[in-house]
mmCIF file of C-alpha atoms in Angstrom:
data_model
loop_
_atom_site.group_PDB
_atom_site.id
_atom_site.type_symbol
_atom_site.label_atom_id
_atom_site.label_comp_id
_atom_site.label_asym_id
_atom_site.label_seq_id
_atom_site.Cartn_x
_atom_site.Cartn_y
_atom_site.Cartn_z
ATOM 1 C CA MET W 1391 -46.621 84.613 -20.358
ATOM 2 C CA ALA W 1392 -50.059 86.212 -20.298
ATOM 3 C CA ARG W 1393 -50.547 89.616 -21.935
ATOM 4 C CA PRO W 1394 -50.961 92.567 -19.504
ATOM 5 C CA GLY W 1395 -54.579 92.924 -18.572
ATOM 6 C CA ALA W 1396 -55.528 89.495 -19.900
ATOM 7 C CA ALA W 1397 -57.364 87.186 -17.561
ATOM 8 C CA CYS W 1398 -55.484 84.033 -16.644
ATOM 9 C CA PRO W 1399 -57.368 80.791 -17.255
ATOM 10 C CA PRO W 1400 -58.569 79.094 -14.083
ATOM 11 C CA PRO W 1401 -56.366 76.264 -12.750
ATOM 12 C CA ALA W 1402 -58.931 73.596 -13.640
ATOM 13 C CA ARG W 1403 -58.963 74.720 -17.252
ATOM 14 C CA ARG W 1404 -55.162 74.792 -17.447
ATOM 15 C CA VAL W 1405 -55.054 71.246 -16.115
ATOM 16 C CA MET W 1406 -57.656 70.122 -18.647
ATOM 17 C CA VAL W 1407 -55.751 71.719 -21.539
ATOM 18 C CA ALA W 1408 -52.496 70.115 -20.369
ATOM 19 C CA ALA W 1409 -54.221 66.739 -19.998
ATOM 20 C CA ARG W 1410 -55.671 66.941 -23.520
ATOM 21 C CA ALA W 1411 -52.265 67.857 -24.937
ATOM 22 C CA LEU W 1412 -50.675 64.947 -23.076
ATOM 23 C CA LEU W 1413 -53.344 62.572 -24.349
ATOM 24 C CA PHE W 1414 -52.907 63.856 -27.906
ATOM 25 C CA TRP W 1415 -49.136 63.342 -27.959
ATOM 26 C CA ALA W 1416 -49.498 59.978 -26.218
ATOM 27 C CA LEU W 1417 -51.818 58.948 -29.058
ATOM 28 C CA VAL W 1418 -49.392 60.229 -31.694
ATOM 29 C CA TYR W 1419 -46.338 58.408 -30.343
ATOM 30 C CA SER W 1420 -48.217 55.267 -29.357
ATOM 31 C CA TYR W 1421 -49.598 54.896 -32.851
ATOM 32 C CA CYS W 1422 -46.161 55.750 -34.240
ATOM 33 C CA GLY W 1423 -44.802 52.796 -32.256
ATOM 34 C CA VAL W 1424 -47.537 50.495 -33.552
ATOM 35 C CA CYS W 1425 -46.805 51.493 -37.161
ATOM 36 C CA ALA W 1426 -43.082 50.983 -36.588
ATOM 37 C CA CYS W 1427 -43.689 47.476 -35.214
ATOM 38 C CA ILE W 1428 -45.806 46.575 -38.225
ATOM 39 C CA ALA W 1429 -43.112 47.905 -40.567
ATOM 40 C CA GLY W 1430 -40.472 45.940 -38.661
ATOM 41 C CA LEU W 1431 -42.459 42.721 -39.033
ATOM 42 C CA ARG W 1432 -42.815 43.329 -42.756
ATOM 43 C CA LEU W 1433 -39.072 43.864 -42.993
ATOM 44 C CA LEU W 1434 -38.351 40.587 -41.208
ATOM 45 C CA TRP W 1435 -40.837 38.774 -43.445
ATOM 46 C CA SER W 1436 -39.147 40.176 -46.558
ATOM 47 C CA ILE W 1437 -35.692 39.202 -45.300
ATOM 48 C CA GLY W 1438 -36.932 35.693 -44.543
ATOM 49 C CA ARG W 1439 -38.446 35.227 -47.985
ATOM 50 C CA ARG W 1440 -35.892 36.948 -50.227
ATOM 51 C CA PRO W 1441 -32.850 38.115 -48.283
ATOM 52 C CA GLY W 1442 -30.855 38.888 -51.424
ATOM 53 C CA GLU W 1443 -33.540 41.083 -52.919
ATOM 54 C CA THR W 1444 -34.626 42.930 -49.774
ATOM 55 C CA PHE W 1445 -31.767 45.406 -49.649
ATOM 56 C CA ARG W 1446 -31.394 45.915 -53.396
ATOM 57 C CA TRP W 1447 -31.551 49.613 -54.287
ATOM 58 C CA VAL W 1448 -30.777 50.854 -57.793
ATOM 59 C CA VAL W 1449 -30.059 54.556 -58.303
ATOM 60 C CA ARG W 1450 -31.353 55.594 -61.719
ATOM 61 C CA GLU W 1451 -28.601 57.578 -63.408
ATOM 62 C CA ASN W 1452 -30.478 58.997 -66.385
ATOM 63 C CA PRO W 1453 -34.010 60.424 -66.569
ATOM 64 C CA PRO W 1454 -36.471 58.622 -68.831
ATOM 65 C CA ALA W 1455 -37.456 60.406 -72.029
ATOM 66 C CA CYS W 1456 -40.925 61.294 -70.733
ATOM 67 C CA LEU W 1457 -39.411 63.825 -68.312
ATOM 68 C CA ASN W 1458 -38.039 65.786 -71.269
ATOM 69 C CA ASP W 1459 -41.190 65.645 -73.393
ATOM 70 C CA PRO W 1460 -41.488 69.122 -74.999
ATOM 71 C CA SER W 1461 -45.300 68.854 -75.087
ATOM 72 C CA LEU W 1462 -45.289 69.167 -71.292
ATOM 73 C CA GLY W 1463 -43.587 72.553 -71.300
ATOM 74 C CA THR W 1464 -40.213 73.941 -70.306
ATOM 75 C CA ALA W 1465 -38.341 72.912 -67.160
ATOM 76 C CA VAL W 1466 -37.017 75.802 -65.067
ATOM 77 C CA HIS W 1467 -34.688 75.651 -62.086
ATOM 78 C CA GLY W 1468 -34.779 78.803 -59.969
ATOM 79 C CA THR W 1469 -32.098 81.202 -61.152
ATOM 80 C CA PRO W 1470 -30.255 83.609 -58.850
ATOM 81 C CA ALA W 1471 -32.554 86.354 -60.145
ATOM 82 C CA CYS W 1472 -35.760 84.706 -58.965
ATOM 83 C CA PRO W 1473 -35.409 82.349 -56.019
ATOM 84 C CA ALA W 1474 -38.042 82.400 -53.287
ATOM 85 C CA ASP W 1475 -37.471 84.789 -50.378
ATOM 86 C CA SER W 1476 -36.402 81.757 -48.362
ATOM 87 C CA GLY W 1477 -33.307 81.526 -50.542
ATOM 88 C CA LEU W 1478 -34.377 78.147 -51.905
ATOM 89 C CA ARG W 1479 -34.239 77.443 -55.616
ATOM 90 C CA PHE W 1480 -37.436 75.847 -56.914
ATOM 91 C CA HIS W 1481 -37.761 73.606 -59.926
ATOM 92 C CA TYR W 1482 -40.920 73.718 -62.015
ATOM 93 C CA VAL W 1483 -42.233 72.941 -65.471
ATOM 94 C CA ALA W 1484 -44.166 75.688 -67.234
ATOM 95 C CA ALA W 1485 -46.432 75.472 -70.285
ATOM 96 C CA GLY W 1486 -48.465 78.144 -72.044
ATOM 97 C CA GLU W 1487 -47.603 81.703 -72.927
ATOM 98 C CA ARG W 1488 -46.244 84.157 -70.390
ATOM 99 C CA GLY W 1489 -48.812 86.800 -69.507
ATOM 100 C CA LYS W 1490 -51.773 84.447 -69.601
ATOM 101 C CA PRO W 1491 -53.576 83.880 -66.271
ATOM 102 C CA LEU W 1492 -51.514 81.677 -63.970
ATOM 103 C CA MET W 1493 -52.565 78.157 -63.005
ATOM 104 C CA LEU W 1494 -50.304 76.813 -60.251
ATOM 105 C CA LEU W 1495 -50.240 73.053 -59.613
ATOM 106 C CA LEU W 1496 -49.146 71.510 -56.287
ATOM 107 C CA HIS W 1497 -48.460 67.767 -56.208
ATOM 108 C CA GLY W 1498 -48.887 65.280 -53.364
ATOM 109 C CA PHE W 1499 -46.778 62.490 -51.837
ATOM 110 C CA PRO W 1500 -44.905 60.602 -53.219
ATOM 111 C CA GLU W 1501 -45.165 62.584 -56.426
ATOM 112 C CA PHE W 1502 -43.493 65.510 -58.178
ATOM 113 C CA TRP W 1503 -44.351 67.874 -61.029
ATOM 114 C CA TYR W 1504 -44.847 64.981 -63.469
ATOM 115 C CA SER W 1505 -48.106 63.916 -61.790
ATOM 116 C CA TRP W 1506 -49.686 66.944 -63.551
ATOM 117 C CA ARG W 1507 -48.538 65.967 -67.060
ATOM 118 C CA HIS W 1508 -52.121 65.619 -68.344
ATOM 119 C CA GLN W 1509 -53.077 69.039 -66.993
ATOM 120 C CA LEU W 1510 -49.951 70.748 -68.370
ATOM 121 C CA ARG W 1511 -50.965 69.659 -71.862
ATOM 122 C CA GLU W 1512 -54.641 70.459 -71.392
ATOM 123 C CA PHE W 1513 -54.725 73.947 -69.909
ATOM 124 C CA LYS W 1514 -51.752 75.610 -71.617
ATOM 125 C CA SER W 1515 -54.056 76.923 -74.351
ATOM 126 C CA GLU W 1516 -55.596 79.487 -71.995
ATOM 127 C CA TYR W 1517 -53.281 79.570 -68.959
ATOM 128 C CA ARG W 1518 -49.664 79.876 -67.996
ATOM 129 C CA VAL W 1519 -49.565 76.468 -66.286
ATOM 130 C CA VAL W 1520 -46.805 75.899 -63.733
ATOM 131 C CA ALA W 1521 -46.295 72.483 -62.103
ATOM 132 C CA LEU W 1522 -44.012 72.886 -59.127
ATOM 133 C CA ASP W 1523 -41.666 70.538 -57.304
ATOM 134 C CA LEU W 1524 -42.476 71.359 -53.682
ATOM 135 C CA ARG W 1525 -39.762 72.149 -51.147
ATOM 136 C CA GLY W 1526 -37.593 69.041 -50.681
ATOM 137 C CA TYR W 1527 -38.883 67.250 -53.794
ATOM 138 C CA GLY W 1528 -37.114 66.416 -57.027
ATOM 139 C CA GLU W 1529 -34.787 69.161 -58.226
ATOM 140 C CA THR W 1530 -36.088 71.776 -55.777
ATOM 141 C CA ASP W 1531 -33.731 72.536 -52.888
ATOM 142 C CA ALA W 1532 -34.167 70.391 -49.772
ATOM 143 C CA PRO W 1533 -33.298 72.022 -46.432
ATOM 144 C CA PRO W 1534 -31.780 69.428 -44.079
ATOM 145 C CA HIS W 1535 -33.766 70.114 -40.893
ATOM 146 C CA LYS W 1536 -37.373 69.080 -40.375
ATOM 147 C CA GLU W 1537 -38.183 72.493 -38.848
ATOM 148 C CA ASN W 1538 -37.758 73.913 -42.366
ATOM 149 C CA TYR W 1539 -40.860 72.003 -43.458
ATOM 150 C CA LYS W 1540 -43.423 73.515 -41.110
ATOM 151 C CA LEU W 1541 -46.687 74.527 -42.709
ATOM 152 C CA ASP W 1542 -45.840 78.221 -42.356
ATOM 153 C CA CYS W 1543 -42.764 77.674 -44.526
ATOM 154 C CA LEU W 1544 -44.704 75.735 -47.151
ATOM 155 C CA ILE W 1545 -47.402 78.413 -47.346
ATOM 156 C CA ALA W 1546 -44.797 81.174 -47.644
ATOM 157 C CA ASP W 1547 -43.127 79.233 -50.479
ATOM 158 C CA ILE W 1548 -46.245 79.506 -52.626
ATOM 159 C CA LYS W 1549 -46.564 83.239 -51.973
ATOM 160 C CA ASP W 1550 -42.903 83.788 -52.845
ATOM 161 C CA ILE W 1551 -43.083 81.668 -55.982
ATOM 162 C CA LEU W 1552 -46.182 83.473 -57.208
ATOM 163 C CA GLU W 1553 -44.392 86.799 -56.853
ATOM 164 C CA SER W 1554 -41.169 85.499 -58.448
ATOM 165 C CA LEU W 1555 -43.214 84.388 -61.459
ATOM 166 C CA GLY W 1556 -44.507 87.955 -61.819
ATOM 167 C CA TYR W 1557 -48.084 87.306 -60.695
ATOM 168 C CA ASN W 1558 -50.190 88.453 -57.753
ATOM 169 C CA LYS W 1559 -52.981 85.896 -58.141
ATOM 170 C CA CYS W 1560 -53.641 82.481 -59.653
ATOM 171 C CA VAL W 1561 -55.955 79.551 -60.072
ATOM 172 C CA LEU W 1562 -54.534 77.216 -57.424
ATOM 173 C CA ILE W 1563 -54.841 73.443 -57.777
ATOM 174 C CA GLY W 1564 -53.538 70.913 -55.258
ATOM 175 C CA HIS W 1565 -53.659 67.150 -54.873
ATOM 176 C CA ASP W 1566 -53.166 65.160 -51.645
ATOM 177 C CA TRP W 1567 -50.500 66.972 -49.547
ATOM 178 C CA GLY W 1568 -50.451 69.679 -52.206
ATOM 179 C CA GLY W 1569 -54.184 69.960 -51.534
ATOM 180 C CA MET W 1570 -53.447 70.608 -47.857
ATOM 181 C CA ILE W 1571 -51.066 73.408 -48.847
ATOM 182 C CA ALA W 1572 -53.585 74.804 -51.353
ATOM 183 C CA TRP W 1573 -56.290 75.013 -48.675
ATOM 184 C CA LEU W 1574 -53.914 76.809 -46.318
ATOM 185 C CA VAL W 1575 -52.747 79.292 -48.957
ATOM 186 C CA ALA W 1576 -56.386 80.047 -49.776
ATOM 187 C CA ILE W 1577 -57.105 80.637 -46.074
ATOM 188 C CA CYS W 1578 -54.010 82.746 -45.336
ATOM 189 C CA TYR W 1579 -53.703 84.661 -48.624
ATOM 190 C CA PRO W 1580 -57.214 84.794 -50.116
ATOM 191 C CA GLU W 1581 -56.330 87.785 -52.306
ATOM 192 C CA MET W 1582 -53.835 85.585 -54.171
ATOM 193 C CA VAL W 1583 -56.271 82.806 -55.135
ATOM 194 C CA THR W 1584 -58.995 83.583 -57.659
ATOM 195 C CA LYS W 1585 -60.288 80.023 -57.738
ATOM 196 C CA LEU W 1586 -59.365 76.999 -55.641
ATOM 197 C CA ILE W 1587 -59.404 73.419 -56.924
ATOM 198 C CA VAL W 1588 -58.462 70.556 -54.605
ATOM 199 C CA VAL W 1589 -58.173 66.884 -55.519
ATOM 200 C CA ASN W 1590 -58.641 64.226 -52.844
ATOM 201 C CA PHE W 1591 -57.943 66.230 -49.724
ATOM 202 C CA PRO W 1592 -60.551 67.733 -47.384
ATOM 203 C CA HIS W 1593 -60.389 71.084 -45.653
ATOM 204 C CA PRO W 1594 -57.621 70.695 -43.011
ATOM 205 C CA SER W 1595 -60.026 71.333 -40.119
ATOM 206 C CA VAL W 1596 -62.279 68.557 -41.395
ATOM 207 C CA PHE W 1597 -59.308 66.209 -41.585
ATOM 208 C CA THR W 1598 -58.068 66.885 -38.037
ATOM 209 C CA GLU W 1599 -61.544 66.614 -36.505
ATOM 210 C CA TYR W 1600 -62.585 63.560 -38.504
ATOM 211 C CA ILE W 1601 -59.445 61.518 -37.877
ATOM 212 C CA LEU W 1602 -59.840 61.799 -34.089
ATOM 213 C CA ARG W 1603 -63.449 60.574 -34.245
ATOM 214 C CA HIS W 1604 -63.146 57.795 -36.808
ATOM 215 C CA PRO W 1605 -60.673 54.968 -36.101
ATOM 216 C CA SER W 1606 -60.976 53.748 -39.688
ATOM 217 C CA GLN W 1607 -59.495 57.019 -40.981
ATOM 218 C CA LEU W 1608 -56.875 56.922 -38.241
ATOM 219 C CA ILE W 1609 -55.733 53.566 -39.583
ATOM 220 C CA LYS W 1610 -55.718 54.806 -43.189
ATOM 221 C CA SER W 1611 -53.596 57.756 -42.092
ATOM 222 C CA GLY W 1612 -51.118 55.529 -40.273
ATOM 223 C CA TYR W 1613 -48.273 56.726 -42.478
ATOM 224 C CA TYR W 1614 -48.598 60.210 -40.913
ATOM 225 C CA PHE W 1615 -47.597 58.629 -37.618
ATOM 226 C CA PHE W 1616 -45.005 56.276 -39.068
ATOM 227 C CA PHE W 1617 -43.282 59.212 -40.748
ATOM 228 C CA GLN W 1618 -42.595 60.817 -37.359
ATOM 229 C CA MET W 1619 -39.684 58.416 -36.926
ATOM 230 C CA PRO W 1620 -36.200 59.441 -38.102
ATOM 231 C CA TRP W 1621 -34.577 57.610 -41.110
ATOM 232 C CA PHE W 1622 -36.593 54.350 -40.762
ATOM 233 C CA PRO W 1623 -39.435 55.384 -43.132
ATOM 234 C CA GLU W 1624 -36.922 56.366 -45.822
ATOM 235 C CA PHE W 1625 -35.165 53.027 -45.349
ATOM 236 C CA MET W 1626 -38.427 51.080 -45.724
ATOM 237 C CA PHE W 1627 -39.167 52.819 -49.013
ATOM 238 C CA THR W 1628 -35.843 51.670 -50.513
ATOM 239 C CA LEU W 1629 -36.396 47.954 -49.806
ATOM 240 C CA ASN W 1630 -36.756 45.613 -52.767
ATOM 241 C CA ASP W 1631 -35.776 48.447 -55.104
ATOM 242 C CA PHE W 1632 -38.621 50.747 -53.997
ATOM 243 C CA LYS W 1633 -41.329 48.113 -54.015
ATOM 244 C CA VAL W 1634 -43.537 50.249 -51.746
ATOM 245 C CA LEU W 1635 -43.370 53.166 -54.151
ATOM 246 C CA LYS W 1636 -44.290 50.998 -57.123
ATOM 247 C CA SER W 1637 -47.099 49.346 -55.159
ATOM 248 C CA LEU W 1638 -48.671 52.685 -54.192
ATOM 249 C CA PHE W 1639 -49.347 53.437 -57.859
ATOM 250 C CA THR W 1640 -49.968 49.957 -59.247
ATOM 251 C CA SER W 1641 -51.422 47.631 -56.599
ATOM 252 C CA GLN W 1642 -55.071 46.642 -56.605
ATOM 253 C CA ALA W 1643 -55.594 48.138 -53.137
ATOM 254 C CA THR W 1644 -54.051 51.594 -53.573
ATOM 255 C CA GLY W 1645 -53.092 52.007 -57.218
ATOM 256 C CA ILE W 1646 -54.685 53.358 -60.352
ATOM 257 C CA GLY W 1647 -57.437 50.903 -61.199
ATOM 258 C CA ARG W 1648 -58.589 51.869 -64.671
ATOM 259 C CA LYS W 1649 -56.774 49.775 -67.279
ATOM 260 C CA GLY W 1650 -56.513 52.539 -69.856
ATOM 261 C CA CYS W 1651 -54.895 54.953 -67.410
ATOM 262 C CA ARG W 1652 -52.427 52.798 -65.509
ATOM 263 C CA LEU W 1653 -48.929 54.153 -65.346
ATOM 264 C CA THR W 1654 -46.674 52.962 -68.137
ATOM 265 C CA ALA W 1655 -43.283 51.404 -67.438
ATOM 266 C CA GLU W 1656 -41.729 54.747 -68.428
ATOM 267 C CA ASP W 1657 -44.000 56.631 -66.003
ATOM 268 C CA ILE W 1658 -42.911 54.335 -63.174
ATOM 269 C CA GLU W 1659 -39.284 54.879 -64.132
ATOM 270 C CA ALA W 1660 -39.849 58.629 -63.896
ATOM 271 C CA TYR W 1661 -40.904 58.254 -60.265
ATOM 272 C CA LEU W 1662 -38.071 55.834 -59.557
ATOM 273 C CA TYR W 1663 -35.556 58.179 -61.162
ATOM 274 C CA VAL W 1664 -36.573 61.023 -58.829
ATOM 275 C CA PHE W 1665 -36.947 59.090 -55.568
ATOM 276 C CA SER W 1666 -34.032 56.677 -55.985
ATOM 277 C CA GLN W 1667 -31.486 59.481 -55.723
ATOM 278 C CA PRO W 1668 -29.580 59.485 -52.402
ATOM 279 C CA GLY W 1669 -31.487 61.503 -49.808
ATOM 280 C CA ALA W 1670 -34.426 62.141 -52.139
ATOM 281 C CA LEU W 1671 -37.028 60.786 -49.703
ATOM 282 C CA THR W 1672 -36.033 62.756 -46.612
ATOM 283 C CA GLY W 1673 -37.386 66.110 -47.774
ATOM 284 C CA PRO W 1674 -40.786 64.710 -48.797
ATOM 285 C CA ILE W 1675 -41.176 62.789 -45.545
ATOM 286 C CA ASN W 1676 -40.054 65.826 -43.532
ATOM 287 C CA HIS W 1677 -43.252 67.520 -44.704
ATOM 288 C CA TYR W 1678 -45.101 65.170 -42.351
ATOM 289 C CA ARG W 1679 -42.696 65.361 -39.422
ATOM 290 C CA THR W 1680 -43.967 68.722 -38.189
ATOM 291 C CA ILE W 1681 -47.665 68.294 -38.952
ATOM 292 C CA PHE W 1682 -48.832 67.500 -35.412
ATOM 293 C CA SER W 1683 -47.331 70.694 -34.024
ATOM 294 C CA CYS W 1684 -49.024 72.842 -36.706
ATOM 295 C CA LEU W 1685 -52.645 71.700 -36.510
ATOM 296 C CA PRO W 1686 -55.418 72.516 -35.658
ATOM 297 C CA LEU W 1687 -55.867 75.796 -37.498
ATOM 298 C CA GLN W 1688 -56.778 79.125 -35.954
ATOM 299 C CA HIS W 1689 -58.472 80.381 -39.127
ATOM 300 C CA HIS W 1690 -60.784 78.220 -41.174
ATOM 301 C CA GLU W 1691 -62.880 79.932 -43.827
ATOM 302 C CA VAL W 1692 -62.271 79.834 -47.561
ATOM 303 C CA ILE W 1693 -63.862 82.749 -49.396
ATOM 304 C CA MET W 1694 -63.173 82.048 -53.080
ATOM 305 C CA PRO W 1695 -65.088 79.718 -55.456
ATOM 306 C CA THR W 1696 -63.942 76.177 -54.747
ATOM 307 C CA LEU W 1697 -64.059 72.869 -56.594
ATOM 308 C CA LEU W 1698 -63.367 69.646 -54.719
ATOM 309 C CA LEU W 1699 -62.788 66.501 -56.787
ATOM 310 C CA TRP W 1700 -62.696 63.106 -55.104
ATOM 311 C CA GLY W 1701 -61.972 59.561 -56.192
ATOM 312 C CA GLU W 1702 -64.405 57.306 -54.368
ATOM 313 C CA ARG W 1703 -61.924 54.417 -54.234
ATOM 314 C CA ASP W 1704 -59.335 56.495 -52.383
ATOM 315 C CA ALA W 1705 -57.469 54.071 -50.122
ATOM 316 C CA PHE W 1706 -56.155 56.849 -47.864
ATOM 317 C CA MET W 1707 -59.005 59.333 -47.421
ATOM 318 C CA GLU W 1708 -62.610 58.473 -46.562
ATOM 319 C CA VAL W 1709 -65.131 60.056 -48.892
ATOM 320 C CA GLU W 1710 -67.338 61.284 -46.020
ATOM 321 C CA MET W 1711 -64.839 64.090 -45.399
ATOM 322 C CA ALA W 1712 -65.538 65.560 -48.827
ATOM 323 C CA GLU W 1713 -69.132 66.541 -48.070
ATOM 324 C CA ILE W 1714 -68.280 67.934 -44.611
ATOM 325 C CA THR W 1715 -65.792 70.292 -46.268
ATOM 326 C CA ARG W 1716 -68.713 72.308 -47.648
ATOM 327 C CA ILE W 1717 -69.290 74.096 -44.318
ATOM 328 C CA TYR W 1718 -65.902 75.843 -44.475
ATOM 329 C CA VAL W 1719 -66.341 77.373 -47.950
ATOM 330 C CA LYS W 1720 -68.149 80.733 -47.824
ATOM 331 C CA ASN W 1721 -68.573 81.006 -51.580
ATOM 332 C CA HIS W 1722 -69.696 78.831 -54.455
ATOM 333 C CA PHE W 1723 -68.681 75.225 -53.690
ATOM 334 C CA ARG W 1724 -68.867 72.332 -56.104
ATOM 335 C CA LEU W 1725 -68.132 68.749 -55.094
ATOM 336 C CA THR W 1726 -67.802 65.941 -57.615
ATOM 337 C CA ILE W 1727 -67.159 62.381 -56.473
ATOM 338 C CA LEU W 1728 -65.977 60.002 -59.186
ATOM 339 C CA SER W 1729 -66.839 56.363 -58.696
ATOM 340 C CA GLU W 1730 -64.219 53.740 -59.498
ATOM 341 C CA ALA W 1731 -61.505 56.392 -59.240
ATOM 342 C CA SER W 1732 -58.456 56.064 -57.024
ATOM 343 C CA HIS W 1733 -56.534 58.502 -54.846
ATOM 344 C CA TRP W 1734 -54.372 59.452 -57.868
ATOM 345 C CA LEU W 1735 -57.353 61.065 -59.531
ATOM 346 C CA GLN W 1736 -55.738 63.454 -62.019
ATOM 347 C CA GLN W 1737 -53.673 60.551 -63.362
ATOM 348 C CA ASP W 1738 -56.437 57.965 -62.994
ATOM 349 C CA GLN W 1739 -59.176 59.798 -64.917
ATOM 350 C CA PRO W 1740 -57.420 62.748 -66.565
ATOM 351 C CA ASP W 1741 -59.989 63.384 -69.301
ATOM 352 C CA ILE W 1742 -62.875 63.581 -66.843
ATOM 353 C CA VAL W 1743 -60.878 65.644 -64.345
ATOM 354 C CA ASN W 1744 -59.834 68.104 -67.047
ATOM 355 C CA LYS W 1745 -63.409 68.446 -68.272
ATOM 356 C CA LEU W 1746 -64.679 69.113 -64.742
ATOM 357 C CA ILE W 1747 -61.999 71.749 -64.185
ATOM 358 C CA TRP W 1748 -62.850 73.471 -67.480
ATOM 359 C CA THR W 1749 -66.550 73.474 -66.577
ATOM 360 C CA PHE W 1750 -65.829 74.987 -63.168
ATOM 361 C CA LEU W 1751 -63.504 77.680 -64.539
ATOM 362 C CA LYS W 1752 -65.888 78.745 -67.320
ATOM 363 C CA GLU W 1753 -68.906 78.531 -65.017
ATOM 364 C CA GLU W 1754 -67.206 80.881 -62.560
ATOM 365 C CA THR W 1755 -66.213 83.308 -65.328
ATOM 366 C CA LYS W 1756 -69.829 83.412 -66.535
ATOM 367 C CA ARG W 1757 -71.110 83.792 -62.968
ATOM 368 C CA LYS W 1758 -68.751 86.743 -62.411
ATOM 369 C CA ARG W 1759 -69.939 88.510 -65.559
ATOM 370 C CA GLU W 1760 -73.566 88.138 -64.537
#
């Protein structure tokens, strides 16, 4: 219904808007069908080759020792005194003294707080570093309905968590899907973010515009479309005892490529422990199931100092989007592209990433004083 006094759009424009919306959703569901067919063929191929192994799924009963490493900090599960306003109880690992400036870390998919282990150790000397399990991940509560994973809910989570931790601002760092959330928090609640650091995810407006104009990125983002299906994506992840999950981090095409930084067997077990639990994949995949109804954005600009780090060998995000992101940051913007680095940048080249973050943080402190 139009607001009183507002001019109604002409019929031709209404038809054009409706036609564009129809075309958009036709594209979404058509590509969803294509991705589903490809996944189905892979399933049949796996059954034909190794029928006994295809449906093997081992639930890990006990966490590996690395998840209880005291050097990473203290694990906290939201107590009744400090849940988010949503009523959800969030799990996080915190390192560094209370009262120090807050550094909040948001992981991507399919990850959890442990993907920030190198940063928890590194920055606890000067920050209260908190690595969160996002809504639906790990030990954080997982609402059952996909509507509970809309971007508005995810943004509000970060605001609520910040307040429950006793802070009103932070250095916000996000990787992959966590990078998407970090951008949106910076746009919607700029007063809460002193500095923004994003790893391997462009400004959301860049992503939505670029993907529609570049078929190569559309193909790389095929999992966004595949994840629109109910239950089947979760099922595909469990095949061959989570072979897809292992491959994402270890294969030559998508995994961590530097020999010295490849995930150890214990690291892999940490991921398998979290995602092998019954129902553990539905919450993470639900993050993607509402994305097409939430974008594009109405507001775009980021007004705080921003660092964007990018692994050039990212198998999921084309590096051209990194440079385009510059136009949406109305403050100091630094972009560093690391050659021979994968999508899992903070795990792939942790020493370099940590050094670049330190440089950015100290550079901005010096700039502010001047």
